[in-house]
mmCIF file of C-alpha atoms and ligand atoms in Angstrom:
data_model
loop_
_atom_site.group_PDB
_atom_site.id
_atom_site.type_symbol
_atom_site.label_atom_id
_atom_site.label_comp_id
_atom_site.label_asym_id
_atom_site.label_seq_id
_atom_site.Cartn_x
_atom_site.Cartn_y
_atom_site.Cartn_z
ATOM 1 C CA MET W 190 19.334 -7.982 5.982
ATOM 2 C CA ARG W 191 21.796 -5.219 5.365
ATOM 3 C CA THR W 192 24.185 -3.736 7.862
ATOM 4 C CA ALA W 193 23.095 -0.329 8.992
ATOM 5 C CA PRO W 194 25.671 2.375 9.567
ATOM 6 C CA SER W 195 26.118 2.878 13.319
ATOM 7 C CA SER W 196 24.965 6.122 14.891
ATOM 8 C CA SER W 197 28.568 7.301 15.207
ATOM 9 C CA ASP W 198 29.198 6.575 11.533
ATOM 10 C CA ALA W 199 29.470 9.740 9.480
ATOM 11 C CA ARG W 200 28.232 8.003 6.317
ATOM 12 C CA LYS W 201 24.882 8.847 4.835
ATOM 13 C CA ALA W 202 21.863 6.574 5.267
ATOM 14 C CA ILE W 203 21.331 3.764 2.807
ATOM 15 C CA ALA W 204 18.545 4.596 0.365
ATOM 16 C CA LEU W 205 15.889 1.870 0.482
ATOM 17 C CA SER W 206 14.912 1.391 -3.131
ATOM 18 C CA GLY W 207 11.247 0.552 -3.517
ATOM 19 C CA THR W 208 11.774 0.184 -7.251
ATOM 20 C CA GLU W 209 14.261 -2.641 -6.683
ATOM 21 C CA ALA W 210 12.212 -4.354 -3.952
ATOM 22 C CA ALA W 211 9.000 -4.052 -5.980
ATOM 23 C CA ALA W 212 10.652 -5.687 -8.991
ATOM 24 C CA GLU W 213 11.648 -8.637 -6.770
ATOM 25 C CA VAL W 214 8.120 -8.970 -5.352
ATOM 26 C CA THR W 215 6.447 -8.893 -8.763
ATOM 27 C CA ALA W 216 9.000 -11.338 -10.214
ATOM 28 C CA GLU W 217 8.155 -13.732 -7.375
ATOM 29 C CA VAL W 218 4.403 -13.318 -8.012
ATOM 30 C CA ALA W 219 4.988 -14.009 -11.727
ATOM 31 C CA ARG W 220 7.016 -17.106 -10.852
ATOM 32 C CA GLN W 221 4.284 -18.446 -8.544
ATOM 33 C CA MET W 222 1.688 -17.694 -11.195
ATOM 34 C CA ARG W 223 3.596 -19.690 -13.821
ATOM 35 C CA GLU W 224 3.983 -22.566 -11.383
ATOM 36 C CA SER W 225 0.330 -22.717 -10.290
ATOM 37 C CA GLY W 226 -1.160 -21.808 -13.658
ATOM 38 C CA VAL W 227 -3.623 -19.516 -11.840
ATOM 39 C CA ILE W 228 -3.991 -16.248 -13.732
ATOM 40 C CA PRO W 229 -5.539 -13.448 -11.666
ATOM 41 C CA LYS W 230 -7.745 -10.741 -13.092
ATOM 42 C CA LEU W 231 -7.844 -7.284 -11.500
ATOM 43 C CA ALA W 232 -10.715 -4.847 -12.082
ATOM 44 C CA VAL W 233 -10.005 -1.186 -11.365
ATOM 45 C CA VAL W 234 -12.906 1.254 -11.154
ATOM 46 C CA LEU W 235 -12.278 4.973 -11.603
ATOM 47 C CA VAL W 236 -15.080 7.475 -11.076
ATOM 48 C CA GLY W 237 -14.553 11.008 -12.377
ATOM 49 C CA ASP W 238 -11.591 12.620 -14.064
ATOM 50 C CA ASP W 239 -9.119 13.391 -11.297
ATOM 51 C CA ALA W 240 -5.768 13.545 -13.116
ATOM 52 C CA ALA W 241 -3.656 11.992 -10.325
ATOM 53 C CA SER W 242 -6.165 9.124 -9.891
ATOM 54 C CA ALA W 243 -6.106 8.459 -13.643
ATOM 55 C CA VAL W 244 -2.309 8.111 -13.490
ATOM 56 C CA TYR W 245 -2.492 5.750 -10.478
ATOM 57 C CA VAL W 246 -5.133 3.599 -12.183
ATOM 58 C CA ALA W 247 -3.148 3.427 -15.432
ATOM 59 C CA ASN W 248 0.003 2.427 -13.494
ATOM 60 C CA LYS W 249 -1.837 -0.351 -11.668
ATOM 61 C CA ALA W 250 -3.410 -1.699 -14.871
ATOM 62 C CA ARG W 251 -0.064 -1.487 -16.724
ATOM 63 C CA GLN W 252 1.742 -3.395 -13.991
ATOM 64 C CA ALA W 253 -1.027 -6.034 -13.886
ATOM 65 C CA GLU W 254 -0.725 -6.568 -17.636
ATOM 66 C CA ARG W 255 3.074 -6.542 -17.519
ATOM 67 C CA ILE W 256 3.202 -9.524 -15.190
ATOM 68 C CA GLY W 257 0.533 -11.376 -17.143
ATOM 69 C CA PHE W 258 -2.634 -10.716 -15.117
ATOM 70 C CA GLY W 259 -5.939 -10.095 -16.805
ATOM 71 C CA SER W 260 -6.956 -6.512 -16.235
ATOM 72 C CA LEU W 261 -10.149 -4.555 -16.588
ATOM 73 C CA GLN W 262 -10.405 -0.767 -16.308
ATOM 74 C CA ILE W 263 -13.870 0.674 -15.766
ATOM 75 C CA ARG W 264 -14.125 4.445 -16.122
ATOM 76 C CA LEU W 265 -17.322 6.086 -14.965
ATOM 77 C CA PRO W 266 -18.332 9.760 -15.236
ATOM 78 C CA ALA W 267 -18.064 12.005 -12.153
ATOM 79 C CA GLU W 268 -21.874 12.249 -11.966
ATOM 80 C CA THR W 269 -22.310 8.462 -11.572
ATOM 81 C CA SER W 270 -24.906 7.793 -8.864
ATOM 82 C CA GLY W 271 -24.396 5.567 -5.837
ATOM 83 C CA ALA W 272 -26.899 3.081 -7.279
ATOM 84 C CA GLU W 273 -25.057 2.936 -10.617
ATOM 85 C CA LEU W 274 -21.699 2.386 -8.918
ATOM 86 C CA SER W 275 -23.239 -0.315 -6.681
ATOM 87 C CA ALA W 276 -24.552 -2.103 -9.767
ATOM 88 C CA VAL W 277 -21.060 -2.088 -11.338
ATOM 89 C CA ILE W 278 -19.494 -3.456 -8.137
ATOM 90 C CA ARG W 279 -22.186 -6.145 -7.787
ATOM 91 C CA ARG W 280 -21.538 -7.250 -11.371
ATOM 92 C CA LEU W 281 -17.811 -7.565 -10.639
ATOM 93 C CA ASN W 282 -18.544 -9.400 -7.362
ATOM 94 C CA ASP W 283 -20.627 -11.942 -9.298
ATOM 95 C CA ASP W 284 -18.114 -12.378 -12.131
ATOM 96 C CA PRO W 285 -15.974 -15.471 -11.360
ATOM 97 C CA SER W 286 -13.315 -14.366 -13.847
ATOM 98 C CA VAL W 287 -12.576 -11.265 -11.679
ATOM 99 C CA HIS W 288 -10.481 -11.943 -8.555
ATOM 100 C CA GLY W 289 -9.618 -8.461 -7.337
ATOM 101 C CA ILE W 290 -11.707 -5.278 -7.311
ATOM 102 C CA LEU W 291 -10.266 -1.879 -6.562
ATOM 103 C CA VAL W 292 -12.240 1.354 -6.481
ATOM 104 C CA GLN W 293 -9.784 4.215 -6.836
ATOM 105 C CA LEU W 294 -10.045 6.818 -4.058
ATOM 106 C CA PRO W 295 -10.847 9.641 -3.597
ATOM 107 C CA LEU W 296 -14.380 9.371 -4.991
ATOM 108 C CA PRO W 297 -16.411 12.423 -5.994
ATOM 109 C CA PRO W 298 -17.923 14.009 -2.841
ATOM 110 C CA HIS W 299 -21.468 12.673 -3.403
ATOM 111 C CA LEU W 300 -20.226 9.056 -3.196
ATOM 112 C CA PRO W 301 -19.395 7.949 0.374
ATOM 113 C CA ALA W 302 -16.194 5.875 0.189
ATOM 114 C CA GLU W 303 -17.034 3.790 3.245
ATOM 115 C CA ALA W 304 -20.399 2.635 1.867
ATOM 116 C CA VAL W 305 -18.915 1.987 -1.583
ATOM 117 C CA ILE W 306 -16.073 -0.131 -0.163
ATOM 118 C CA ARG W 307 -18.601 -2.116 1.883
ATOM 119 C CA GLU W 308 -20.198 -3.214 -1.425
ATOM 120 C CA ILE W 309 -17.026 -5.010 -2.550
ATOM 121 C CA ALA W 310 -16.997 -8.722 -1.731
ATOM 122 C CA PRO W 311 -14.372 -9.065 1.057
ATOM 123 C CA GLU W 312 -12.686 -11.941 -0.810
ATOM 124 C CA LYS W 313 -12.106 -9.605 -3.793
ATOM 125 C CA ASP W 314 -11.148 -6.539 -1.705
ATOM 126 C CA VAL W 315 -7.459 -6.589 -2.668
ATOM 127 C CA ASP W 316 -6.976 -3.059 -1.280
ATOM 128 C CA GLY W 317 -7.821 -4.437 2.177
ATOM 129 C CA PHE W 318 -10.161 -1.547 3.002
ATOM 130 C CA HIS W 319 -13.373 -3.523 3.634
ATOM 131 C CA GLU W 320 -14.322 -3.630 7.321
ATOM 132 C CA VAL W 321 -14.211 -7.448 7.290
ATOM 133 C CA ASN W 322 -10.571 -7.382 6.175
ATOM 134 C CA VAL W 323 -9.723 -4.527 8.567
ATOM 135 C CA GLY W 324 -11.282 -6.531 11.423
ATOM 136 C CA ARG W 325 -9.502 -9.748 10.508
ATOM 137 C CA MET W 326 -6.175 -7.969 10.185
ATOM 138 C CA THR W 327 -6.627 -6.127 13.482
ATOM 139 C CA ILE W 328 -7.356 -9.242 15.529
ATOM 140 C CA GLN W 329 -4.854 -11.329 13.535
ATOM 141 C CA SER W 330 -7.648 -13.689 12.535
ATOM 142 C CA SER W 331 -6.628 -17.086 11.257
ATOM 143 C CA ARG W 332 -8.929 -16.407 8.269
ATOM 144 C CA ASN W 333 -7.123 -14.752 5.396
ATOM 145 C CA ALA W 334 -7.279 -10.977 5.469
ATOM 146 C CA PHE W 335 -6.150 -8.630 2.753
ATOM 147 C CA VAL W 336 -3.825 -6.047 4.265
ATOM 148 C CA PRO W 337 -3.749 -2.539 2.731
ATOM 149 C CA CYS W 338 -1.017 -2.390 0.115
ATOM 150 C CA THR W 339 0.911 0.709 1.243
ATOM 151 C CA PRO W 340 1.513 -0.417 4.856
ATOM 152 C CA LEU W 341 2.282 -3.914 3.575
ATOM 153 C CA GLY W 342 4.891 -2.400 1.256
ATOM 154 C CA CYS W 343 6.350 -0.335 4.120
ATOM 155 C CA MET W 344 6.711 -3.459 6.280
ATOM 156 C CA HIS W 345 8.443 -5.225 3.413
ATOM 157 C CA LEU W 346 10.961 -2.383 3.141
ATOM 158 C CA ILE W 347 11.543 -2.307 6.914
ATOM 159 C CA HIS W 348 12.213 -6.061 6.957
ATOM 160 C CA ARG W 349 14.458 -5.722 3.924
ATOM 161 C CA ALA W 350 16.506 -3.113 5.798
ATOM 162 C CA ILE W 351 16.809 -4.571 9.280
ATOM 163 C CA GLY W 352 15.482 -8.120 9.079
ATOM 164 C CA HIS W 353 12.365 -9.757 10.511
ATOM 165 C CA GLU W 354 13.092 -9.331 14.209
ATOM 166 C CA LEU W 355 11.506 -6.006 15.196
ATOM 167 C CA LYS W 356 10.466 -7.070 18.689
ATOM 168 C CA GLY W 357 10.816 -4.301 21.284
ATOM 169 C CA LEU W 358 11.775 -1.576 18.820
ATOM 170 C CA SER W 359 10.176 1.807 19.243
ATOM 171 C CA ALA W 360 8.076 2.841 16.228
ATOM 172 C CA VAL W 361 6.370 6.152 15.520
ATOM 173 C CA VAL W 362 3.786 6.508 12.758
ATOM 174 C CA ILE W 363 2.817 10.028 11.697
ATOM 175 C CA GLY W 364 -0.703 9.984 10.253
ATOM 176 C CA LYS W 365 -3.747 7.960 11.270
ATOM 177 C CA SER W 366 -5.709 7.516 8.043
ATOM 178 C CA ASN W 367 -7.552 4.259 7.395
ATOM 179 C CA ILE W 368 -5.446 3.527 4.324
ATOM 180 C CA VAL W 369 -1.961 4.159 5.714
ATOM 181 C CA GLY W 370 -1.422 5.294 9.324
ATOM 182 C CA ARG W 371 -3.822 3.032 11.248
ATOM 183 C CA PRO W 372 -3.030 -0.249 9.437
ATOM 184 C CA MET W 373 0.693 0.639 9.571
ATOM 185 C CA ALA W 374 0.505 1.030 13.355
ATOM 186 C CA THR W 375 -1.377 -2.279 13.597
ATOM 187 C CA LEU W 376 1.240 -4.151 11.554
ATOM 188 C CA LEU W 377 4.061 -2.711 13.650
ATOM 189 C CA MET W 378 2.190 -3.752 16.796
ATOM 190 C CA HIS W 379 1.807 -7.270 15.373
ATOM 191 C CA ALA W 380 5.596 -7.237 14.930
ATOM 192 C CA GLU W 381 5.868 -6.526 18.701
ATOM 193 C CA CYS W 382 7.120 -2.971 18.310
ATOM 194 C CA THR W 383 6.124 -0.339 20.854
ATOM 195 C CA VAL W 384 4.054 1.948 18.674
ATOM 196 C CA SER W 385 3.058 5.608 18.986
ATOM 197 C CA VAL W 386 0.767 7.295 16.485
ATOM 198 C CA ALA W 387 1.134 11.016 15.878
ATOM 199 C CA HIS W 388 -1.250 13.253 13.979
ATOM 200 C CA ILE W 389 -2.065 16.868 13.331
ATOM 201 C CA HIS W 390 -2.996 17.495 17.012
ATOM 202 C CA THR W 391 -0.001 15.734 18.552
ATOM 203 C CA ARG W 392 2.023 17.925 20.890
ATOM 204 C CA ASN W 393 5.824 17.817 20.962
ATOM 205 C CA ILE W 394 5.867 15.726 17.820
ATOM 206 C CA GLU W 395 9.585 16.353 17.227
ATOM 207 C CA GLN W 396 10.414 14.914 20.648
ATOM 208 C CA LEU W 397 8.228 11.862 20.027
ATOM 209 C CA CYS W 398 9.903 11.241 16.666
ATOM 210 C CA ARG W 399 13.339 11.332 18.296
ATOM 211 C CA THR W 400 12.373 8.188 20.258
ATOM 212 C CA ALA W 401 11.678 6.186 17.091
ATOM 213 C CA ASP W 402 13.883 3.334 15.897
ATOM 214 C CA ILE W 403 11.389 3.088 13.032
ATOM 215 C CA LEU W 404 9.704 6.265 11.796
ATOM 216 C CA VAL W 405 6.902 6.008 9.219
ATOM 217 C CA VAL W 406 5.611 9.322 7.910
ATOM 218 C CA ALA W 407 2.256 9.525 6.108
ATOM 219 C CA ALA W 408 1.009 13.072 6.646
ATOM 220 C CA GLY W 409 0.841 14.611 3.170
ATOM 221 C CA SER W 410 2.910 17.582 4.374
ATOM 222 C CA PRO W 411 6.066 18.185 2.300
ATOM 223 C CA GLY W 412 9.303 18.300 4.285
ATOM 224 C CA LEU W 413 7.465 18.043 7.634
ATOM 225 C CA VAL W 414 10.093 15.837 9.278
ATOM 226 C CA ARG W 415 13.454 17.547 9.643
ATOM 227 C CA GLY W 416 16.851 15.959 10.227
ATOM 228 C CA ASP W 417 16.897 16.908 13.912
ATOM 229 C CA TRP W 418 13.601 15.031 14.507
ATOM 230 C CA ILE W 419 15.330 11.737 13.750
ATOM 231 C CA LYS W 420 17.044 9.388 16.168
ATOM 232 C CA PRO W 421 20.528 8.553 14.911
ATOM 233 C CA GLY W 422 20.439 5.199 13.117
ATOM 234 C CA ALA W 423 16.640 5.131 12.691
ATOM 235 C CA VAL W 424 14.868 3.530 9.722
ATOM 236 C CA VAL W 425 12.806 6.243 8.017
ATOM 237 C CA ILE W 426 9.921 5.329 5.707
ATOM 238 C CA ASP W 427 8.514 8.312 3.840
ATOM 239 C CA VAL W 428 5.027 7.558 2.494
ATOM 240 C CA GLY W 429 4.167 11.119 1.512
ATOM 241 C CA ILE W 430 3.644 12.003 -2.137
ATOM 242 C CA ASN W 431 3.319 15.752 -2.593
ATOM 243 C CA ARG W 432 3.185 17.499 -5.957
ATOM 244 C CA ILE W 433 5.209 20.692 -5.742
ATOM 245 C CA ALA W 434 4.452 23.198 -8.479
ATOM 246 C CA GLY W 435 7.444 24.549 -10.401
ATOM 247 C CA GLU W 436 7.813 27.058 -13.198
ATOM 248 C CA ALA W 437 5.774 26.955 -16.415
ATOM 249 C CA GLY W 438 3.272 24.375 -15.182
ATOM 250 C CA THR W 439 5.939 21.822 -14.219
ATOM 251 C CA HIS W 440 5.890 19.958 -10.943
ATOM 252 C CA ARG W 441 8.101 17.661 -8.909
ATOM 253 C CA LEU W 442 7.258 15.036 -6.300
ATOM 254 C CA ALA W 443 8.398 15.465 -2.710
ATOM 255 C CA GLY W 444 7.963 13.342 0.378
ATOM 256 C CA ASP W 445 7.022 14.302 3.931
ATOM 257 C CA VAL W 446 10.649 14.054 5.087
ATOM 258 C CA ALA W 447 13.430 16.567 4.372
ATOM 259 C CA TYR W 448 15.456 13.853 2.637
ATOM 260 C CA ASP W 449 18.968 15.344 2.594
ATOM 261 C CA GLU W 450 18.852 16.318 6.261
ATOM 262 C CA ALA W 451 17.320 13.006 7.324
ATOM 263 C CA ALA W 452 19.852 11.000 5.312
ATOM 264 C CA GLU W 453 22.628 12.486 7.474
ATOM 265 C CA VAL W 454 21.099 10.926 10.592
ATOM 266 C CA ALA W 455 19.079 7.829 9.645
ATOM 267 C CA SER W 456 20.508 4.400 8.821
ATOM 268 C CA PHE W 457 17.968 3.687 6.065
ATOM 269 C CA ILE W 458 15.597 6.017 4.273
ATOM 270 C CA THR W 459 13.135 5.664 1.404
ATOM 271 C CA PRO W 460 13.399 8.182 -1.435
ATOM 272 C CA VAL W 461 10.400 9.934 -3.023
ATOM 273 C CA PRO W 462 9.782 8.997 -5.776
ATOM 274 C CA GLY W 463 11.086 5.420 -5.989
ATOM 275 C CA GLY W 464 10.435 4.362 -2.392
ATOM 276 C CA VAL W 465 7.038 3.372 -1.035
ATOM 277 C CA GLY W 466 5.114 4.180 -4.252
ATOM 278 C CA PRO W 467 6.301 1.195 -6.348
ATOM 279 C CA MET W 468 5.861 -1.093 -3.324
ATOM 280 C CA THR W 469 2.173 -0.222 -3.106
ATOM 281 C CA ILE W 470 1.607 -1.478 -6.647
ATOM 282 C CA ALA W 471 3.736 -4.597 -6.082
ATOM 283 C CA MET W 472 1.694 -5.468 -2.988
ATOM 284 C CA LEU W 473 -1.504 -4.971 -4.963
ATOM 285 C CA MET W 474 -0.240 -7.610 -7.410
ATOM 286 C CA LYS W 475 0.600 -9.908 -4.499
ATOM 287 C CA ASN W 476 -2.855 -9.470 -2.931
ATOM 288 C CA THR W 477 -4.581 -10.031 -6.273
ATOM 289 C CA TYR W 478 -2.654 -13.235 -6.870
ATOM 290 C CA ALA W 479 -3.582 -14.375 -3.335
ATOM 291 C CA ALA W 480 -7.256 -13.603 -4.093
ATOM 292 C CA ALA W 481 -7.116 -15.674 -7.276
ATOM 293 C CA LEU W 482 -5.446 -18.554 -5.461
ATOM 294 C CA GLN W 483 -8.091 -18.484 -2.714
ATOM 295 C CA ALA W 484 -10.869 -18.451 -5.323
ATOM 296 C CA GLU W 485 -9.241 -21.349 -7.123
ATOM 297 C CA ARG W 486 -8.956 -23.356 -3.897
ATOM 298 C CA ALA W 487 -12.539 -22.574 -2.920
ATOM 299 C CA ASN W 488 -13.900 -23.656 -6.276
ATOM 300 C CA PRO W 489 -11.314 -25.422 -8.445
ATOM 301 C CA ARG W 490 -13.780 -26.489 -11.129
ATOM 302 C CA ARG W 491 -14.980 -22.963 -11.737
ATOM 303 C CA HIS W 492 -11.395 -21.927 -12.375
ATOM 304 C CA ALA W 493 -10.309 -24.970 -14.344
ATOM 305 C CA GLY W 494 -10.852 -23.074 -17.583
ATOM 306 C CA LEU W 495 -8.404 -20.434 -16.470
ATOM 307 C CA ARG W 496 -5.724 -22.985 -15.735
ATOM 308 C CA ALA W 497 -6.317 -24.813 -18.996
ATOM 309 C CA ARG W 498 -5.944 -21.605 -20.962
ATOM 310 C CA SER W 499 -2.744 -20.705 -19.149
ATOM 311 C CA ASN W 500 -1.257 -24.122 -19.848
ATOM 312 C CA GLY W 501 -2.206 -24.123 -23.490
HETATM 313 P P1 NAD I 381 -4.773 11.689 5.014
HETATM 314 O O1 NAD I 381 -4.901 13.125 4.662
HETATM 315 O O2 NAD I 381 -5.954 10.805 4.986
HETATM 316 O O3 NAD I 381 -4.155 11.595 6.498
HETATM 317 C C1 NAD I 381 -3.080 12.392 6.876
HETATM 318 C C2 NAD I 381 -2.774 12.149 8.342
HETATM 319 O O4 NAD I 381 -1.618 12.900 8.670
HETATM 320 C C3 NAD I 381 -3.883 12.602 9.295
HETATM 321 O O5 NAD I 381 -4.036 11.640 10.317
HETATM 322 C C4 NAD I 381 -3.364 13.925 9.879
HETATM 323 O O6 NAD I 381 -3.775 14.133 11.223
HETATM 324 C C5 NAD I 381 -1.856 13.733 9.793
HETATM 325 N N1 NAD I 381 -1.145 14.993 9.562
HETATM 326 C C6 NAD I 381 -1.357 15.873 8.543
HETATM 327 N N2 NAD I 381 -0.522 16.917 8.660
HETATM 328 C C7 NAD I 381 0.197 16.715 9.785
HETATM 329 C C8 NAD I 381 1.201 17.451 10.462
HETATM 330 N N3 NAD I 381 1.608 18.624 9.993
HETATM 331 N N4 NAD I 381 1.723 16.933 11.591
HETATM 332 C C9 NAD I 381 1.305 15.738 12.060
HETATM 333 N N5 NAD I 381 0.355 14.995 11.472
HETATM 334 C C10 NAD I 381 -0.189 15.467 10.346
HETATM 335 O O7 NAD I 381 -3.607 11.142 4.103
HETATM 336 P P2 NAD I 381 -3.231 9.629 3.638
HETATM 337 O O8 NAD I 381 -4.213 9.167 2.641
HETATM 338 O O9 NAD I 381 -2.930 8.797 4.821
HETATM 339 O O10 NAD I 381 -1.866 9.952 2.846
HETATM 340 C C11 NAD I 381 -0.764 10.538 3.487
HETATM 341 C C12 NAD I 381 0.330 10.802 2.471
HETATM 342 O O11 NAD I 381 0.742 9.558 1.925
HETATM 343 C C13 NAD I 381 -0.111 11.642 1.274
HETATM 344 O O12 NAD I 381 0.983 12.434 0.856
HETATM 345 C C14 NAD I 381 -0.444 10.601 0.217
HETATM 346 O O13 NAD I 381 -0.293 11.111 -1.101
HETATM 347 C C15 NAD I 381 0.610 9.579 0.515
HETATM 348 N N6 NAD I 381 0.258 8.219 0.084
HETATM 349 C C16 NAD I 381 1.202 7.562 -0.598
HETATM 350 C C17 NAD I 381 0.961 6.265 -1.000
HETATM 351 C C18 NAD I 381 2.047 5.527 -1.724
HETATM 352 O O14 NAD I 381 1.776 4.537 -2.385
HETATM 353 N N7 NAD I 381 3.303 5.949 -1.600
HETATM 354 C C19 NAD I 381 -0.258 5.660 -0.741
HETATM 355 C C20 NAD I 381 -1.219 6.361 -0.004
HETATM 356 C C21 NAD I 381 -0.944 7.657 0.407
#
């Protein structure tokens, strides 16, 4: 745990580096993998030719390969039917060499994400979006649940900044999507924070934010949160990734928080890029390793070949 500047301290906030934290998480996964000899395999399915999705998928596959996972990229045309996509997912569900399955969102409009995610076997749903995993996480089931990677990464950064004791702190989450806002609020509640969730219809949002010891922003609205929305000394986690067009076809990435203003007031703040983004991929690696370990424990003989290969 680091020491946060006090609210009267004129220093700037400490930048919470997701790049650094993600490198530590993946190094730990690689270490555990070497020790156990269990080598996970991650299958990533991309439907259509959305440029941003293609970059995300390539980054995930590259990271998987870098730490020694098996990786499989399946690219399907935008006009793929629901039945065709289901058949691909069923094949991956039935393939014992695949431990994690991720279908990159958003899908083309004719493919309903909810129904597609329901097709993934919950024990291979390393994104944590399947309703079985959402349910288990929400009720803190004793059965293993995969927790969505972005909120998991945010929690890791919060703990890295101010330690594991969050009991009684006031937390505000802006955004209530199934992939970020809702699970984030749930995790903060599990940590015994007092949690408020704000969204596009929230009134007096600035005032609400000023009550937050921990402020997590996942709105997709560049520069939404200004410096004077932030409680002095707060921990600010900026999930937003917004592509801002520049001259001659260039672009830059910006978060949902006006960084320079916020850094004058907060104690810790995540930069964009280099904050939450790398953590999401690191947590995907962690979840995939956990999936492989669970599969191995459930059926050691089926996975013996994997271990033998890794040892040899
Ligand atoms: P979403 O569009 O599904 O949900 C956005 C939420 O923010 C909604 O609940 C909406 O009500 C709320 N919102 C939007 N504008 C608002 C405003 N002006 N004031 C208050 N609330 C507002 O988005 P999402 O999928 O949750 O993603 C949110 C942002 O996080 C996006 O910029 C996305 O690119 C980014 N993201 C980053 C990562 C990462 O790894 N860093 C992962 C997922 C999403």
